[in-house]
Short mmCIF file of C-alpha atoms in Angstrom, two decimals:
data_model
loop_
_atom_site.label_atom_id
_atom_site.label_comp_id
_atom_site.label_asym_id
_atom_site.label_seq_id
_atom_site.Cartn_x
_atom_site.Cartn_y
_atom_site.Cartn_z
CA MET A 586 8.43 -17.52 -6.09
CA LYS A 587 5.69 -15.46 -7.69
CA LYS A 588 3.09 -16.14 -5.00
CA VAL A 589 3.38 -16.36 -1.23
CA VAL A 590 0.33 -17.48 0.76
CA GLU A 591 0.70 -18.24 4.44
CA ILE A 592 -0.98 -18.58 7.81
CA VAL A 593 1.50 -17.76 10.58
CA ASP A 594 1.61 -17.15 14.30
CA VAL A 595 3.45 -13.85 14.07
CA ILE A 596 3.76 -11.48 11.11
CA ASP A 597 7.20 -9.98 10.49
CA THR A 598 6.46 -6.75 8.65
CA ALA A 599 10.15 -5.99 8.20
CA LYS A 600 10.77 -8.73 5.66
CA VAL A 601 7.86 -8.15 3.30
CA TYR A 602 9.66 -5.64 1.06
CA ALA A 603 12.44 -8.12 0.34
CA GLU A 604 9.83 -10.78 -0.42
CA LEU A 605 7.99 -8.60 -2.95
CA SER A 606 10.98 -6.84 -4.47
CA ASP A 607 11.89 -7.76 -8.00
CA ALA A 608 14.16 -6.42 -10.77
CA ASN A 609 11.11 -5.78 -12.95
CA SER A 610 9.06 -3.97 -10.32
CA GLY A 611 8.96 -0.21 -10.19
CA GLY A 612 6.21 -0.31 -7.57
CA ILE A 613 5.35 -2.32 -4.50
CA CYS A 614 2.13 -1.75 -2.57
CA VAL A 615 1.60 -3.29 0.85
CA PHE A 616 -1.35 -3.22 3.21
CA VAL A 617 -1.06 -4.17 6.87
CA GLY A 618 -4.12 -4.75 9.03
CA ALA A 619 -3.55 -4.27 12.74
CA VAL A 620 -5.48 -4.39 16.01
CA ARG A 621 -7.13 -1.09 16.92
CA GLU A 622 -7.53 -0.10 20.53
CA PHE A 623 -11.16 0.92 20.19
CA THR A 624 -14.16 -0.51 18.33
CA ASN A 625 -17.28 1.64 18.56
CA ASN A 626 -15.71 3.45 21.52
CA GLU A 627 -15.21 0.23 23.42
CA GLU A 628 -11.71 -0.68 24.50
CA VAL A 629 -10.41 -3.82 22.84
CA ILE A 630 -8.10 -5.99 24.96
CA ALA A 631 -7.16 -8.35 22.14
CA LEU A 632 -8.39 -10.04 18.98
CA GLU A 633 -8.40 -13.80 18.76
CA PHE A 634 -8.09 -15.28 15.27
CA GLU A 635 -9.11 -18.79 14.35
CA THR A 636 -8.94 -20.44 10.94
CA TYR A 637 -9.86 -23.52 8.98
CA GLU A 638 -6.33 -23.66 7.72
CA ALA A 639 -6.50 -26.08 4.79
CA MET A 640 -9.41 -24.19 3.29
CA ALA A 641 -8.03 -20.74 4.16
CA LEU A 642 -4.80 -21.49 2.29
CA LYS A 643 -6.80 -22.71 -0.72
CA GLU A 644 -8.93 -19.56 -0.74
CA MET A 645 -5.90 -17.29 -0.28
CA SER A 646 -4.21 -19.07 -3.15
CA LYS A 647 -7.26 -18.53 -5.36
CA ILE A 648 -7.26 -14.82 -4.53
CA ALA A 649 -3.56 -14.54 -5.36
CA ASP A 650 -4.11 -16.39 -8.67
CA GLU A 651 -7.04 -14.14 -9.50
CA ALA A 652 -4.91 -11.05 -8.89
CA LEU A 653 -2.10 -12.47 -11.03
CA ALA A 654 -4.62 -13.08 -13.82
CA LYS A 655 -6.28 -9.65 -13.55
CA TRP A 656 -3.20 -7.45 -13.33
CA SER A 657 0.33 -7.57 -14.63
CA LEU A 658 2.08 -8.42 -11.37
CA ASN A 659 5.50 -9.76 -10.58
CA LYS A 660 4.86 -10.97 -7.06
CA VAL A 661 1.88 -11.37 -4.75
CA LEU A 662 1.86 -12.02 -1.02
CA ILE A 663 -1.00 -12.83 1.39
CA ARG A 664 -0.12 -13.68 4.98
CA HIS A 665 -2.55 -13.88 7.88
CA ALA A 666 -1.82 -14.39 11.55
CA VAL A 667 -3.76 -16.59 13.95
CA GLY A 668 -3.98 -16.69 17.73
CA GLU A 669 -4.35 -13.79 20.13
CA LYS A 670 -3.13 -10.36 18.97
CA GLY A 671 -2.83 -7.26 21.12
CA VAL A 672 -3.30 -3.62 20.16
CA GLU A 673 -1.02 -2.48 17.29
CA GLU A 674 0.00 -6.03 16.43
CA PRO A 675 -0.27 -6.86 12.72
CA VAL A 676 -2.88 -9.47 11.87
CA VAL A 677 -2.71 -9.53 8.09
CA ILE A 678 -0.30 -8.35 5.42
CA VAL A 679 -0.98 -8.36 1.69
CA GLY A 680 1.07 -6.90 -1.12
CA ALA A 681 1.90 -6.92 -4.79
CA SER A 682 4.71 -5.69 -7.01
CA SER A 683 4.45 -4.56 -10.62
CA ALA A 684 6.25 -2.58 -13.29
CA HIS A 685 3.95 0.43 -12.82
CA ARG A 686 2.08 1.55 -9.74
CA ASP A 687 -1.53 1.29 -10.95
CA ALA A 688 -1.42 -2.49 -10.99
CA CYS A 689 0.09 -2.99 -7.55
CA PHE A 690 -2.27 -0.49 -5.88
CA GLU A 691 -5.37 -2.03 -7.44
CA ALA A 692 -4.20 -5.57 -6.77
CA CYS A 693 -3.31 -4.81 -3.14
CA ARG A 694 -6.78 -3.40 -2.53
CA PHE A 695 -8.37 -6.40 -4.24
CA LEU A 696 -6.33 -8.83 -2.11
CA ILE A 697 -7.45 -7.43 1.22
CA ASP A 698 -11.07 -6.81 0.15
CA THR A 699 -11.48 -10.33 -1.19
CA LEU A 700 -9.67 -11.94 1.73
CA LYS A 701 -12.18 -10.36 4.07
CA GLU A 702 -15.06 -11.79 2.03
CA THR A 703 -14.04 -15.35 1.35
CA VAL A 704 -11.18 -16.65 3.50
CA PRO A 705 -12.35 -18.80 6.43
CA ILE A 706 -10.76 -16.87 9.26
CA TRP A 707 -12.77 -15.73 12.26
CA LYS A 708 -12.06 -12.92 14.65
CA LYS A 709 -13.28 -12.61 18.20
CA GLU A 710 -13.09 -9.20 19.81
CA LYS A 711 -12.18 -9.43 23.46
CA PHE A 712 -13.42 -6.56 25.58
CA LYS A 713 -13.10 -6.20 29.33
CA ASN A 714 -16.40 -7.91 30.10
CA LYS A 715 -17.33 -9.81 26.97
CA SER A 716 -16.14 -11.44 23.77
CA VAL A 717 -17.84 -11.03 20.40
CA TRP A 718 -17.41 -12.96 17.14
CA VAL A 719 -17.13 -10.18 14.57
CA SER A 720 -19.80 -10.03 11.81
CA ALA A 721 -21.55 -13.14 13.10
CA HIS A 722 -24.87 -11.44 13.70
CA PRO A 723 -26.78 -8.80 11.71
CA MET B 778 -20.21 -38.40 8.83
CA ASN B 779 -18.12 -35.87 10.75
CA VAL B 780 -18.74 -32.15 10.60
CA LEU B 781 -16.24 -29.49 11.67
CA PHE B 782 -17.31 -26.27 13.37
CA PHE B 783 -15.47 -22.97 13.58
CA GLY B 784 -15.90 -19.56 15.15
CA ILE B 785 -19.31 -18.86 16.59
CA THR B 786 -20.74 -22.17 15.36
CA LYS B 787 -18.18 -24.02 17.46
CA ASP B 788 -19.34 -22.02 20.50
CA ILE B 789 -23.01 -22.73 19.73
CA VAL B 790 -22.45 -26.45 19.29
CA GLY B 791 -19.98 -26.58 22.16
CA SER B 792 -17.58 -28.68 20.15
CA SER B 793 -15.30 -28.36 17.13
CA GLU B 794 -16.62 -31.59 15.59
CA ILE B 795 -19.76 -33.69 15.73
CA SER B 796 -20.59 -37.05 14.17
CA PHE B 797 -23.87 -38.03 12.55
CA SER B 798 -24.81 -41.66 12.89
CA ASN B 799 -25.57 -43.32 9.56
CA GLU B 800 -29.36 -43.24 9.89
CA LEU B 801 -29.40 -39.44 10.62
CA GLN B 802 -26.81 -38.54 8.02
CA PRO B 803 -27.94 -35.67 5.73
CA THR B 804 -27.58 -36.41 2.04
CA SER B 805 -27.12 -32.87 0.78
CA VAL B 806 -25.75 -29.53 1.96
CA ALA B 807 -29.32 -28.23 2.14
CA SER B 808 -30.47 -31.03 4.43
CA LEU B 809 -27.34 -30.71 6.57
CA LYS B 810 -28.11 -27.02 7.13
CA LYS B 811 -31.74 -27.80 7.87
CA GLN B 812 -30.82 -30.42 10.47
CA LEU B 813 -28.32 -28.13 12.12
CA ILE B 814 -30.79 -25.26 12.35
CA GLU B 815 -33.36 -27.60 13.89
CA SER B 816 -30.87 -28.85 16.48
CA TYR B 817 -29.30 -25.42 17.11
CA PRO B 818 -31.84 -22.63 16.54
CA GLU B 819 -29.06 -20.08 17.20
CA PHE B 820 -27.72 -20.95 13.73
CA SER B 821 -30.70 -19.25 12.12
CA LYS B 822 -29.73 -15.92 13.69
CA LEU B 823 -26.33 -15.79 11.99
CA ASN B 824 -25.58 -13.37 9.17
CA SER B 825 -24.82 -16.28 6.88
CA LEU B 826 -24.11 -19.99 7.11
CA ALA B 827 -21.94 -21.64 4.50
CA VAL B 828 -20.77 -25.20 4.14
CA ALA B 829 -17.44 -26.39 2.83
CA VAL B 830 -17.04 -29.84 1.33
CA ASN B 831 -13.44 -31.02 1.02
CA SER B 832 -12.38 -27.46 1.90
CA GLU B 833 -14.30 -25.79 -0.94
CA TYR B 834 -17.46 -23.73 -0.59
CA ALA B 835 -20.41 -25.94 -1.54
CA ASP B 836 -23.91 -24.70 -2.38
CA ASP B 837 -27.14 -26.22 -1.13
CA SER B 838 -27.48 -28.61 -4.07
CA VAL B 839 -24.23 -30.46 -3.39
CA LEU B 840 -24.87 -34.08 -2.39
CA LEU B 841 -23.04 -35.68 0.52
CA LYS B 842 -21.81 -39.26 0.68
CA GLY B 843 -20.44 -39.05 4.19
CA ASN B 844 -16.78 -39.61 3.47
CA GLU B 845 -16.08 -35.95 2.67
CA GLU B 846 -14.43 -33.41 4.97
CA ILE B 847 -17.41 -31.24 5.84
CA ALA B 848 -17.12 -27.92 7.64
CA ILE B 849 -19.58 -25.27 8.77
CA ILE B 850 -18.45 -21.77 7.84
CA PRO B 851 -20.08 -18.94 9.80
CA PRO B 852 -19.61 -15.34 8.57
CA VAL B 853 -15.86 -14.87 8.00
CA SER B 854 -14.10 -11.92 9.59
CA GLY B 855 -10.41 -12.14 8.77
CA GLY B 856 -8.21 -9.13 8.16
CA MET C 1406 4.88 12.40 15.38
CA LYS C 1407 1.94 12.52 12.98
CA LYS C 1408 3.97 13.42 9.89
CA VAL C 1409 7.37 12.24 8.71
CA VAL C 1410 8.91 13.95 5.67
CA GLU C 1411 12.50 13.19 4.76
CA ILE C 1412 15.17 13.16 2.07
CA VAL C 1413 17.70 10.43 2.82
CA ASP C 1414 20.64 8.66 1.22
CA VAL C 1415 19.30 5.16 1.80
CA ILE C 1416 15.73 4.03 2.48
CA ASP C 1417 15.27 1.38 5.17
CA THR C 1418 12.01 -0.32 4.20
CA ALA C 1419 12.08 -2.52 7.30
CA LYS C 1420 11.34 0.27 9.75
CA VAL C 1421 8.39 1.92 8.02
CA TYR C 1422 5.72 -0.25 9.63
CA ALA C 1423 6.87 0.74 13.12
CA GLU C 1424 6.87 4.38 12.06
CA LEU C 1425 3.29 4.27 10.78
CA SER C 1426 1.83 1.94 13.38
CA ASP C 1427 -0.56 3.40 15.89
CA ALA C 1428 -3.04 2.15 18.49
CA ASN C 1429 -5.89 3.78 16.55
CA SER C 1430 -4.94 2.40 13.15
CA GLY C 1431 -6.60 -0.70 11.80
CA GLY C 1432 -4.93 -0.19 8.42
CA ILE C 1433 -1.55 0.86 7.10
CA CYS C 1434 -0.89 1.25 3.39
CA VAL C 1435 2.65 1.65 2.07
CA PHE C 1436 3.97 2.21 -1.44
CA VAL C 1437 7.61 1.66 -2.34
CA GLY C 1438 9.05 2.86 -5.63
CA ALA C 1439 12.14 0.98 -6.79
CA VAL C 1440 14.55 0.93 -9.71
CA ARG C 1441 13.42 -1.29 -12.57
CA GLU C 1442 15.96 -3.11 -14.69
CA PHE C 1443 14.38 -2.15 -18.00
CA THR C 1444 12.80 1.04 -19.34
CA ASN C 1445 11.27 0.66 -22.80
CA ASN C 1446 13.30 -2.51 -23.25
CA GLU C 1447 16.55 -0.72 -22.53
CA GLU C 1448 18.68 -1.98 -19.67
CA VAL C 1449 19.04 0.54 -16.85
CA ILE C 1450 22.38 0.56 -15.02
CA ALA C 1451 21.26 2.97 -12.31
CA LEU C 1452 19.09 5.96 -11.54
CA GLU C 1453 20.65 9.13 -10.22
CA PHE C 1454 18.42 11.33 -8.06
CA GLU C 1455 19.04 14.99 -7.41
CA THR C 1456 16.93 17.38 -5.36
CA TYR C 1457 16.48 20.99 -4.36
CA GLU C 1458 16.25 19.84 -0.79
CA ALA C 1459 14.85 22.88 1.04
CA MET C 1460 12.02 23.17 -1.46
CA ALA C 1461 11.47 19.42 -1.77
CA LEU C 1462 10.94 19.12 1.99
CA LYS C 1463 8.48 22.03 1.90
CA GLU C 1464 6.52 20.46 -0.95
CA MET C 1465 6.54 17.04 0.69
CA SER C 1466 5.29 18.64 3.88
CA LYS C 1467 2.46 20.35 1.97
CA ILE C 1468 1.43 17.02 0.44
CA ALA C 1469 1.42 15.34 3.85
CA ASP C 1470 -0.67 18.19 5.29
CA GLU C 1471 -3.08 18.00 2.40
CA ALA C 1472 -3.53 14.25 2.95
CA LEU C 1473 -4.07 14.81 6.68
CA ALA C 1474 -6.74 17.39 5.83
CA LYS C 1475 -8.48 15.27 3.18
CA TRP C 1476 -8.61 11.94 5.01
CA SER C 1477 -8.89 10.84 8.59
CA LEU C 1478 -5.31 9.64 9.06
CA ASN C 1479 -3.26 8.87 12.11
CA LYS C 1480 0.20 9.03 10.55
CA VAL C 1481 1.68 9.99 7.21
CA LEU C 1482 5.18 9.31 5.89
CA ILE C 1483 6.97 10.52 2.75
CA ARG C 1484 10.64 9.64 2.34
CA HIS C 1485 12.67 10.01 -0.84
CA ALA C 1486 16.22 8.89 -1.51
CA VAL C 1487 18.86 10.83 -3.42
CA GLY C 1488 22.09 9.77 -5.09
CA GLU C 1489 22.71 6.80 -7.33
CA LYS C 1490 20.41 3.77 -6.94
CA GLY C 1491 20.86 0.37 -8.56
CA VAL C 1492 18.23 -2.08 -9.77
CA GLU C 1493 15.76 -3.15 -7.04
CA GLU C 1494 16.89 -0.43 -4.64
CA PRO C 1495 14.04 1.58 -3.12
CA VAL C 1496 13.95 5.23 -4.16
CA VAL C 1497 10.79 6.43 -2.48
CA ILE C 1498 8.48 5.21 0.26
CA VAL C 1499 5.15 6.76 1.17
CA GLY C 1500 2.53 5.51 3.58
CA ALA C 1501 -0.42 6.34 5.77
CA SER C 1502 -2.27 4.74 8.66
CA SER C 1503 -5.94 5.12 9.52
CA ALA C 1504 -8.75 3.53 11.48
CA HIS C 1505 -10.27 1.99 8.34
CA ARG C 1506 -8.58 0.93 5.14
CA ASP C 1507 -10.30 3.21 2.62
CA ALA C 1508 -8.53 6.28 3.97
CA CYS C 1509 -5.02 4.85 4.06
CA PHE C 1510 -5.29 3.37 0.55
CA GLU C 1511 -6.60 6.59 -0.98
CA ALA C 1512 -4.10 8.73 0.91
CA CYS C 1513 -1.16 6.51 -0.03
CA ARG C 1514 -2.07 6.77 -3.72
CA PHE C 1515 -2.48 10.54 -3.40
CA LEU C 1516 0.92 10.87 -1.70
CA ILE C 1517 2.88 9.16 -4.47
CA ASP C 1518 0.87 10.71 -7.34
CA THR C 1519 1.27 14.24 -5.99
CA LEU C 1520 4.93 13.74 -5.08
CA LYS C 1521 5.63 12.85 -8.70
CA GLU C 1522 3.90 16.03 -9.87
CA THR C 1523 5.22 18.71 -7.56
CA VAL C 1524 8.29 17.74 -5.54
CA PRO C 1525 11.55 19.11 -7.00
CA ILE C 1526 13.42 15.85 -7.41
CA TRP C 1527 15.00 14.87 -10.70
CA LYS C 1528 15.90 11.46 -11.98
CA LYS C 1529 18.51 10.63 -14.57
CA GLU C 1530 18.34 7.19 -16.15
CA LYS C 1531 21.77 5.77 -16.77
CA PHE C 1532 21.98 3.31 -19.63
CA LYS C 1533 25.09 1.62 -20.99
CA ASN C 1534 25.84 4.33 -23.54
CA LYS C 1535 23.81 7.35 -22.47
CA SER C 1536 22.11 9.18 -19.63
CA VAL C 1537 18.65 10.74 -19.86
CA TRP C 1538 16.84 13.19 -17.54
CA VAL C 1539 13.41 11.61 -17.18
CA SER C 1540 10.39 13.64 -18.40
CA ALA C 1541 12.56 16.61 -19.40
CA HIS C 1542 11.53 16.58 -23.04
CA PRO C 1543 8.17 15.96 -24.74
CA MET D 777 20.96 38.11 -8.15
CA ASN D 778 21.90 34.43 -8.00
CA VAL D 779 19.89 31.71 -9.72
CA LEU D 780 20.14 28.00 -8.90
CA PHE D 781 19.85 25.29 -11.56
CA PHE D 782 18.90 21.66 -11.16
CA GLY D 783 18.57 18.56 -13.27
CA ILE D 784 18.73 19.11 -17.00
CA THR D 785 18.90 22.91 -16.65
CA LYS D 786 22.12 22.53 -14.69
CA ASP D 787 23.53 20.45 -17.55
CA ILE D 788 22.39 23.01 -20.14
CA VAL D 789 23.86 25.95 -18.25
CA GLY D 790 26.94 23.96 -17.27
CA SER D 791 26.71 25.21 -13.70
CA SER D 792 24.49 24.87 -10.66
CA GLU D 793 24.37 28.62 -10.09
CA ILE D 794 24.78 31.82 -12.12
CA SER D 795 24.83 35.46 -11.08
CA PHE D 796 23.16 38.33 -12.89
CA SER D 797 24.92 41.65 -12.64
CA ASN D 798 22.67 44.44 -11.40
CA GLU D 799 22.05 46.04 -14.78
CA LEU D 800 20.90 42.72 -16.38
CA GLN D 801 18.82 41.61 -13.43
CA PRO D 802 15.30 40.51 -14.43
CA THR D 803 12.55 42.15 -12.40
CA SER D 804 9.94 39.40 -12.67
CA VAL D 805 9.70 35.66 -13.07
CA ALA D 806 8.46 36.20 -16.64
CA SER D 807 11.46 38.29 -17.61
CA LEU D 808 13.86 35.87 -15.91
CA LYS D 809 12.44 33.03 -18.00
CA LYS D 810 12.64 35.14 -21.15
CA GLN D 811 16.27 36.02 -20.55
CA LEU D 812 17.18 32.39 -19.82
CA ILE D 813 15.49 31.13 -22.98
CA GLU D 814 17.34 33.77 -25.02
CA SER D 815 20.68 32.78 -23.50
CA TYR D 816 19.98 29.04 -23.56
CA PRO D 817 17.63 28.12 -26.42
CA GLU D 818 17.61 24.52 -25.16
CA PHE D 819 15.35 25.70 -22.34
CA SER D 820 12.51 26.24 -24.80
CA LYS D 821 12.54 22.53 -25.69
CA LEU D 822 11.78 21.38 -22.17
CA ASN D 823 8.39 19.97 -21.19
CA SER D 824 7.98 22.73 -18.65
CA LEU D 825 10.05 25.38 -16.93
CA ALA D 826 9.08 26.56 -13.48
CA VAL D 827 10.68 29.06 -11.15
CA ALA D 828 10.85 28.89 -7.39
CA VAL D 829 11.26 32.03 -5.30
CA ASN D 830 12.35 31.39 -1.72
CA SER D 831 11.69 27.70 -2.34
CA GLU D 832 8.07 28.14 -3.39
CA TYR D 833 6.68 27.82 -6.91
CA ALA D 834 6.25 31.33 -8.33
CA ASP D 835 4.16 32.22 -11.37
CA ASP D 836 5.20 34.60 -14.13
CA SER D 837 3.73 37.67 -12.45
CA VAL D 838 5.90 37.45 -9.33
CA LEU D 839 8.30 40.39 -9.07
CA LEU D 840 11.93 39.91 -8.16
CA LYS D 841 14.01 42.21 -6.00
CA GLY D 842 17.24 40.29 -6.30
CA ASN D 843 17.68 39.22 -2.69
CA GLU D 844 15.46 36.14 -3.00
CA GLU D 845 16.63 32.56 -3.36
CA ILE D 846 15.71 31.89 -6.96
CA ALA D 847 15.75 28.43 -8.55
CA ILE D 848 14.95 27.04 -11.96
CA ILE D 849 12.76 23.93 -11.80
CA PRO D 850 12.77 21.75 -14.91
CA PRO D 851 10.15 18.96 -15.19
CA VAL D 852 10.28 17.02 -11.93
CA SER D 853 10.66 13.24 -12.04
CA GLY D 854 10.88 11.97 -8.48
CA GLY D 855 9.44 8.69 -7.31
#
């Protein structure tokens, strides 16, 4: 399977290497996004992720296809979590494998940057006394 | 016509789905947005407001028949 | 532990996320180098890695320190395997975690690029009928 | 003075370590390299030839007393 695109409840970071590994890949680049304890010096209790799943999977699939077209990649993976995530929990994992490292580094960066721009997933930051939808307002 | 709401737009509307009766049904993405902003002025304060038709981004010129899956997409913030 | 620098017999890719994870890190970038089946269309049986360990650890430590000085990172990891490695086996893993993703991506790329330039580790490619020390000759 | 060899230089020399008797002992990194290339002409065909003194890269001007840990570093190829 050249392309893995998933929305899950919990991300298992331990298995991603096996998923991206390939006899023709000299390099595998993986990015994990996780919950930080502080945003602008305010303590975050949790992040709550919501998605429009059918559309999110379509958009993630488009991003993976675009990466496969742009770079010489053997495998591509995009997996996002939904639900409430506490500090240090992984919320997204993207990765790519390729013969040489340039391609997988560039593709990995592209995957996460583009995901953040186009995939219909929304994040609410939960602080002690309030909750804020991230990026909603200027 | 049913319209799905997510993220902050769901909070503003107070529901994840609303129905337009036939006589009020907008006929394009542009008129749908206009109606929503009139009913929910909070929508105009958002960073962006996109519409998806059958789970694809649709620009203002796209016409609506009413049998599509229509969703309101506030600024995304995954990752 | 902010910095992990190791020479090992076998790389366990599954544990690296836990090693780099941190309450202040929103991003973790990891690169894994693995054995490819073909080099210039010739089938590789295995790679054999040898090191001058005392010096390699010093150089790896310098690279980690340089990355920590250049970017705002929470954790840095450089781990290289030695001995004979078959196709798809990981031979090196480098990674960094940071508040925002720019830093960990740039640092991760720097770690692997610099490792390949300065760390005294040597790789022999074993083909069916010959063995070649990589990069030894022009 | 003992000198360690790694990678292809170990193969060329046929040993991972050689000793210089006191009278032949080079007094600088430059003269060590010169002596090695004279004894093993194959060394001159390598992409590069570095020397480490006490496990740090040392340039040609570094002087050698004989009690250091000295190592020959052919082109590295880790990763």
